[in-house]
Amino acid sequence: MIELYHVAKTYQRDITALSEINVKIKKGEFVYITGPSGAGKTTLLKLLFAAERPSSGQILIGGKNISKIRPREIPYLRRQLGVVFQDFKLINNWTVFQNVSFVLEILGFPRKDIRRRVLHTLKRVQLHQRIESFPQRLSGGEQQRVAIARALINEPKILLADEPTGNLDPDITQEIMRFFVEINDRGTTILFATHDRALISSYPKRVIALNRGALITDSEESSGGFDLGRK
Amino acid sequence: MQLGFAFRLYLQNLRANRNLNLLSIGIIAFAFLILGLFLLVAKNLDQVAEKWGEQIQLVVFLKADLPDKDRDQLEKKIRARPEVKAVAFISSERAYDRLKRMLQDRASVLAGLGKNPLPASFEVQLDKKYRNLPGIQAFAGKVGKLEGVEEVFFGQKWLKNFLALVRIFRVLIFAIGGLIFLASGFIIYNTVKLTVYSRREEIGIMKLVGATDAFLRIPFLLEGVTQAIAASIISIFLLWLSWALFRNFFAVPFQLFSQAGIGFLSPGQMLMLVGSAALLGILGSMVSFQEFLKV
């Protein structure tokens, strides 16, 4: 599903964000990307949704090489992915419904279908009662659920999450985490960037650990169990 | 592309960003008010110059004692020329009367002359196309050679100055008008940029879920055009209002000028102002949006 070969990213010649990353992620996998701040987790995700381009190496998503993707193709790549961020990235003067529905509007779905699908997806994240609320009237956990609904509405095969629980209380983190696990159980491939080791311990999955831009461990390739990336 | 959604987004933006939009419209209206004011002044000065130009005429002095028959012949020949718009015959008696009236109290000096020394003449008005120095000179040269013509007079020196002045004036109008137009374009561009900037997050988010640049551009283009058109209509109204006030205030000199064809912008000119506003709106939004996408 996702393949990275010798991927490197440098900024302004000498600042290395990532170097020599080789990873293969199979369809339906749940993979944590972990490491301290500045390790390159966000950069790695940005390369996958083409917000950044690799300085060298190849990235394949669903067999398509996106390392030299043309700018005009980027929107079409992103329509096949769902992305969730730490800061939710909701449009504050739009209602919950508008925030989720515009993904389908852009894709040209008929309005009747849009309403049905948005309601269905909001039910999945248990927000169908808040459909006309504005994001700032919602709690952090609710806002993140809106963002998850937005990422899921188009039924993407891959869900990228950049510290989605970073701003949330432990209780709410658990609740959000259960959504991700459930989404994964239905077959969506998930890349989940986090530096929260407790979270990884309570939902053990494959872990890719980065430090200063280098891949230091990949639990799949190391002998047994998973490694939290301790030096 | 989802035009319907883009249009709904545009309407939604208009409502949601009412204050910013009103501010933008105000700023752009001010720019257009200046442009309109300039156009109004330029148009009317041009009108005055045009009126003066119409008064340019040649005087064809006839030989003394030219028989009526030859005179009619000559008049026909002059009238037949393509350059000529109108011809008026001034007999030597009429010329004498005019001079007397011009001299008023001092008309007595004419008494000393004994007999009327003034020759009969044709006053010739040329068509607009020929009302320039080379045209008048060529015409004077040709008519001067006709049988029965003593001399052709057209105030060469004065005419030269007048025409040069008109030419400088028109060049100035183009230059200043162009500058003001550019300045208005720049103001619109910056104002739209402000709108785009205030919504950079929203644009970024829409791009993240797969909105194309072409799609994102539509609401902004529409918004830029709406702002520019609304602003130009407001500025025309304000211009008309100040015109009406000005006319009331200077009622007396105004009557004098109204004969010279002074007036407000014509419907065509107003339409042109609105049209160029729309064009500036499109250009301004396109350029500022493009710049923004690069960042």
Coordinates of C-alpha atoms in Angstrom, one line a residue, chain B:
Chain B
M1 CA -15.7 21.2 -11.5
Q2 CA -18.4 21.9 -8.9
L3 CA -19.6 25.3 -10.0
G4 CA -22.8 25.1 -7.9
F5 CA -20.8 24.6 -4.7
A6 CA -18.3 27.2 -5.6
F7 CA -21.1 29.7 -6.1
R8 CA -22.7 28.7 -2.8
L9 CA -19.3 29.1 -1.1
Y10 CA -19.0 32.6 -2.7
L11 CA -22.4 33.6 -1.3
Q12 CA -21.5 32.1 2.1
N13 CA -18.3 34.1 2.1
L14 CA -20.0 37.3 1.3
R15 CA -22.3 36.9 4.3
A16 CA -19.6 35.6 6.6
N17 CA -17.1 38.3 5.8
R18 CA -19.5 41.2 5.6
N19 CA -17.4 43.7 7.5
L20 CA -14.2 43.0 5.6
N21 CA -16.1 43.1 2.3
L22 CA -17.7 46.4 3.2
L23 CA -14.3 47.8 4.1
S24 CA -12.9 46.6 0.8
I25 CA -15.8 48.1 -1.2
G26 CA -15.3 51.4 0.6
I27 CA -11.6 51.5 -0.2
I28 CA -12.1 50.5 -3.8
A29 CA -15.0 53.0 -4.2
F30 CA -12.7 55.7 -3.0
A31 CA -10.1 54.8 -5.7
F32 CA -12.8 54.8 -8.3
L33 CA -14.2 58.1 -7.1
I34 CA -10.8 59.7 -7.8
L35 CA -10.7 58.0 -11.2
G36 CA -14.3 59.1 -12.0
L37 CA -13.6 62.6 -10.8
F38 CA -10.6 62.8 -13.1
L39 CA -12.6 61.4 -16.0
L40 CA -15.4 63.9 -15.5
V41 CA -13.0 66.8 -15.4
A42 CA -11.1 65.5 -18.4
K43 CA -14.3 64.9 -20.4
N44 CA -15.5 68.4 -19.8
L45 CA -12.2 70.1 -20.5
D46 CA -12.1 68.1 -23.8
Q47 CA -15.6 69.3 -24.5
V48 CA -14.6 72.9 -24.1
A49 CA -11.6 72.4 -26.3
E50 CA -13.9 70.8 -28.8
K51 CA -16.2 73.8 -28.8
W52 CA -13.4 76.2 -29.2
G53 CA -12.1 74.1 -32.1
E54 CA -15.4 74.4 -33.8
Q55 CA -14.9 78.2 -33.9
I56 CA -11.7 77.8 -35.9
Q57 CA -12.5 79.3 -39.2
L58 CA -10.8 80.6 -42.3
V59 CA -11.6 84.0 -43.8
V60 CA -11.4 84.0 -47.6
F61 CA -11.0 87.7 -48.7
L62 CA -12.4 88.5 -52.1
K63 CA -10.8 90.8 -54.7
A64 CA -12.5 94.2 -54.8
D65 CA -15.2 94.7 -57.3
L66 CA -15.6 91.0 -58.0
P67 CA -18.8 90.6 -60.1
D68 CA -21.7 88.8 -58.3
K69 CA -21.6 86.0 -60.9
D70 CA -18.0 85.2 -60.3
R71 CA -18.6 85.4 -56.6
D72 CA -21.4 82.8 -56.8
Q73 CA -19.1 80.6 -58.9
L74 CA -16.3 80.9 -56.3
E75 CA -18.7 80.1 -53.5
K76 CA -19.9 77.0 -55.3
K77 CA -16.3 75.9 -55.8
I78 CA -15.5 76.3 -52.1
R79 CA -18.7 74.6 -51.0
A80 CA -17.9 71.6 -53.3
R81 CA -14.6 70.9 -51.5
P82 CA -14.7 67.9 -49.1
E83 CA -13.0 69.8 -46.3
V84 CA -15.8 72.4 -46.0
K85 CA -18.5 72.1 -43.4
A86 CA -20.1 75.6 -43.8
V87 CA -19.6 78.8 -45.7
A88 CA -21.0 82.2 -44.9
F89 CA -20.8 85.3 -47.1
I90 CA -19.9 88.5 -45.5
S91 CA -20.4 91.5 -47.7
S92 CA -18.1 94.5 -47.3
E93 CA -21.1 96.5 -45.9
R94 CA -21.7 93.8 -43.3
A95 CA -18.0 93.7 -42.4
Y96 CA -18.1 97.5 -41.9
D97 CA -21.2 97.2 -39.6
R98 CA -19.4 94.6 -37.5
L99 CA -16.3 96.7 -37.2
K100 CA -18.4 99.7 -36.2
R101 CA -20.2 97.7 -33.5
M102 CA -16.9 96.3 -32.2
L103 CA -15.4 99.8 -31.9
Q104 CA -18.6 101.1 -30.2
D105 CA -17.9 104.7 -28.9
R106 CA -14.8 105.0 -31.0
A107 CA -16.7 104.3 -34.2
S108 CA -16.0 107.9 -35.2
V109 CA -12.5 106.9 -36.3
L110 CA -14.2 105.1 -39.2
A111 CA -15.7 108.4 -40.4
G112 CA -12.2 109.6 -41.3
L113 CA -11.8 106.8 -43.8
G114 CA -14.4 108.1 -46.1
K115 CA -15.4 105.1 -48.2
N116 CA -15.6 101.5 -46.8
P117 CA -12.1 99.9 -47.1
L118 CA -13.2 96.5 -46.0
P119 CA -13.3 93.7 -48.6
A120 CA -16.1 91.2 -48.9
S121 CA -15.3 87.7 -47.7
F122 CA -16.4 84.1 -47.1
E123 CA -16.1 82.7 -43.6
V124 CA -15.4 79.0 -44.0
Q125 CA -15.8 76.4 -41.3
L126 CA -13.9 73.1 -41.9
D127 CA -15.0 69.6 -41.1
K128 CA -13.6 68.2 -37.9
K129 CA -11.2 65.9 -39.7
Y130 CA -9.4 68.8 -41.3
R131 CA -9.4 71.1 -38.3
N132 CA -5.6 70.7 -37.7
L133 CA -2.7 72.8 -38.8
P134 CA -1.7 70.8 -41.9
G135 CA -5.3 70.4 -43.0
I136 CA -6.0 74.1 -42.7
Q137 CA -2.7 75.1 -44.4
A138 CA -3.4 72.8 -47.3
F139 CA -6.9 74.1 -47.7
A140 CA -5.8 77.7 -47.5
G141 CA -3.1 77.0 -50.1
K142 CA -5.6 75.5 -52.6
V143 CA -8.3 78.1 -52.1
G144 CA -5.8 80.9 -52.2
K145 CA -5.1 80.0 -55.9
L146 CA -8.7 80.2 -56.9
E147 CA -9.9 83.0 -59.3
G148 CA -11.2 86.0 -57.4
V149 CA -9.5 85.3 -54.1
E150 CA -7.3 88.1 -52.6
E151 CA -6.1 86.3 -49.5
V152 CA -6.9 83.5 -47.1
F153 CA -6.5 84.3 -43.4
F154 CA -6.6 81.9 -40.5
G155 CA -4.6 83.3 -37.6
Q156 CA -1.8 80.8 -38.1
K157 CA 0.2 81.7 -34.9
W158 CA -2.8 81.6 -32.6
L159 CA -4.0 78.4 -34.1
K160 CA -0.7 76.7 -33.8
N161 CA -0.6 77.5 -30.1
F162 CA -4.1 76.4 -29.5
L163 CA -3.7 73.1 -31.3
A164 CA -0.5 72.4 -29.5
L165 CA -2.2 73.1 -26.2
V166 CA -5.0 70.7 -27.0
R167 CA -2.5 68.0 -28.0
I168 CA -0.5 68.4 -24.7
F169 CA -3.8 68.3 -22.8
R170 CA -4.9 65.0 -24.4
V171 CA -1.5 63.4 -23.8
L172 CA -1.7 64.5 -20.1
I173 CA -5.2 63.1 -19.8
F174 CA -4.0 59.7 -21.1
A175 CA -0.9 59.7 -18.8
I176 CA -2.7 60.8 -15.6
G177 CA -5.7 58.7 -16.4
G178 CA -3.5 55.7 -17.0
L179 CA -1.7 56.3 -13.7
I180 CA -4.9 56.6 -11.7
F181 CA -6.2 53.4 -13.4
L182 CA -3.1 51.5 -12.4
A183 CA -3.3 52.9 -8.9
S184 CA -6.9 51.7 -8.6
G185 CA -5.8 48.3 -9.9
F186 CA -3.1 48.1 -7.3
I187 CA -5.6 49.1 -4.5
I188 CA -8.0 46.4 -5.6
Y189 CA -5.2 43.9 -5.8
N190 CA -4.1 44.7 -2.3
T191 CA -7.6 44.7 -1.0
V192 CA -8.3 41.3 -2.5
K193 CA -5.1 40.1 -1.1
L194 CA -6.3 41.1 2.3
T195 CA -9.4 39.0 1.8
V196 CA -7.4 36.0 0.7
Y197 CA -5.0 36.4 3.5
S198 CA -7.7 36.5 6.1
R199 CA -8.9 33.2 4.8
R200 CA -5.6 31.5 4.3
E201 CA -6.3 28.8 6.9
E202 CA -9.6 28.0 5.3
I203 CA -7.9 27.7 1.9
G204 CA -5.2 25.6 3.3
I205 CA -7.7 23.2 4.9
M206 CA -9.7 22.9 1.7
K207 CA -6.5 22.1 -0.2
L208 CA -5.7 19.4 2.3
V209 CA -8.9 17.5 1.6
G210 CA -8.3 17.7 -2.1
A211 CA -9.8 21.0 -3.4
T212 CA -8.1 22.0 -6.7
D213 CA -6.7 25.5 -7.1
A214 CA -9.0 26.1 -10.0
F215 CA -12.0 25.4 -7.7
L216 CA -10.7 27.5 -4.9
R217 CA -10.1 30.4 -7.2
I218 CA -13.8 30.7 -8.3
P219 CA -15.3 32.2 -5.1
F220 CA -12.4 34.7 -4.8
L221 CA -12.7 35.8 -8.4
L222 CA -16.5 36.3 -7.9
E223 CA -15.8 38.1 -4.7
G224 CA -13.3 40.4 -6.3
V225 CA -15.6 41.2 -9.2
T226 CA -18.5 41.8 -6.9
Q227 CA -16.5 44.2 -4.7
A228 CA -15.2 46.1 -7.7
I229 CA -18.6 46.4 -9.4
A230 CA -20.3 47.4 -6.2
A231 CA -17.6 49.9 -5.5
S232 CA -17.7 51.4 -9.0
I233 CA -21.5 51.9 -8.8
I234 CA -21.2 53.5 -5.4
S235 CA -18.4 55.8 -6.7
I236 CA -20.5 56.8 -9.7
F237 CA -23.4 57.7 -7.3
L238 CA -21.1 59.7 -5.1
L239 CA -19.6 61.4 -8.1
W240 CA -23.1 62.3 -9.4
L241 CA -24.0 63.6 -6.0
S242 CA -21.0 65.9 -5.8
W243 CA -21.6 67.0 -9.4
A244 CA -25.2 68.0 -8.5
L245 CA -24.0 69.9 -5.4
F246 CA -21.3 71.6 -7.4
R247 CA -23.8 72.6 -10.1
N248 CA -26.2 74.1 -7.6
F249 CA -23.4 76.0 -5.9
F250 CA -22.0 77.5 -9.1
A251 CA -25.3 77.9 -10.8
V252 CA -24.4 81.1 -12.7
P253 CA -21.0 80.2 -14.2
F254 CA -22.5 76.9 -15.0
Q255 CA -25.1 78.3 -17.4
L256 CA -22.2 79.9 -19.3
F257 CA -20.4 76.6 -19.5
S258 CA -23.5 74.6 -20.4
Q259 CA -23.4 76.1 -23.8
A260 CA -19.9 74.6 -24.2
G261 CA -21.5 71.2 -23.8
I262 CA -20.5 70.5 -20.2
G263 CA -22.3 67.6 -18.6
F264 CA -22.0 64.5 -16.4
L265 CA -20.6 61.2 -17.7
S266 CA -22.7 59.6 -20.4
P267 CA -24.3 56.2 -19.8
G268 CA -21.7 54.7 -22.0
Q269 CA -18.9 56.2 -20.0
M270 CA -20.5 55.0 -16.7
L271 CA -20.8 51.5 -18.1
M272 CA -17.2 51.7 -19.2
L273 CA -16.2 52.6 -15.6
V274 CA -18.2 49.7 -14.2
G275 CA -16.7 47.4 -16.9
S276 CA -13.2 48.4 -16.2
A277 CA -13.9 47.9 -12.5
A278 CA -15.0 44.3 -13.2
L279 CA -11.9 43.7 -15.2
L280 CA -9.6 45.1 -12.5
G281 CA -11.5 43.0 -10.0
I282 CA -10.8 39.8 -12.0
L283 CA -7.1 40.7 -12.6
G284 CA -6.6 41.8 -9.0
S285 CA -8.1 38.6 -7.5
M286 CA -6.3 36.4 -10.0
V287 CA -2.9 37.9 -9.3
S288 CA -3.2 38.0 -5.6
F289 CA -4.6 34.5 -5.4
Q290 CA -1.9 33.1 -7.6
E291 CA 0.7 34.7 -5.4
F292 CA -0.9 33.3 -2.3
L293 CA -1.0 29.7 -3.6
K294 CA 2.7 29.8 -4.1
V295 CA 3.4 30.5 -0.5

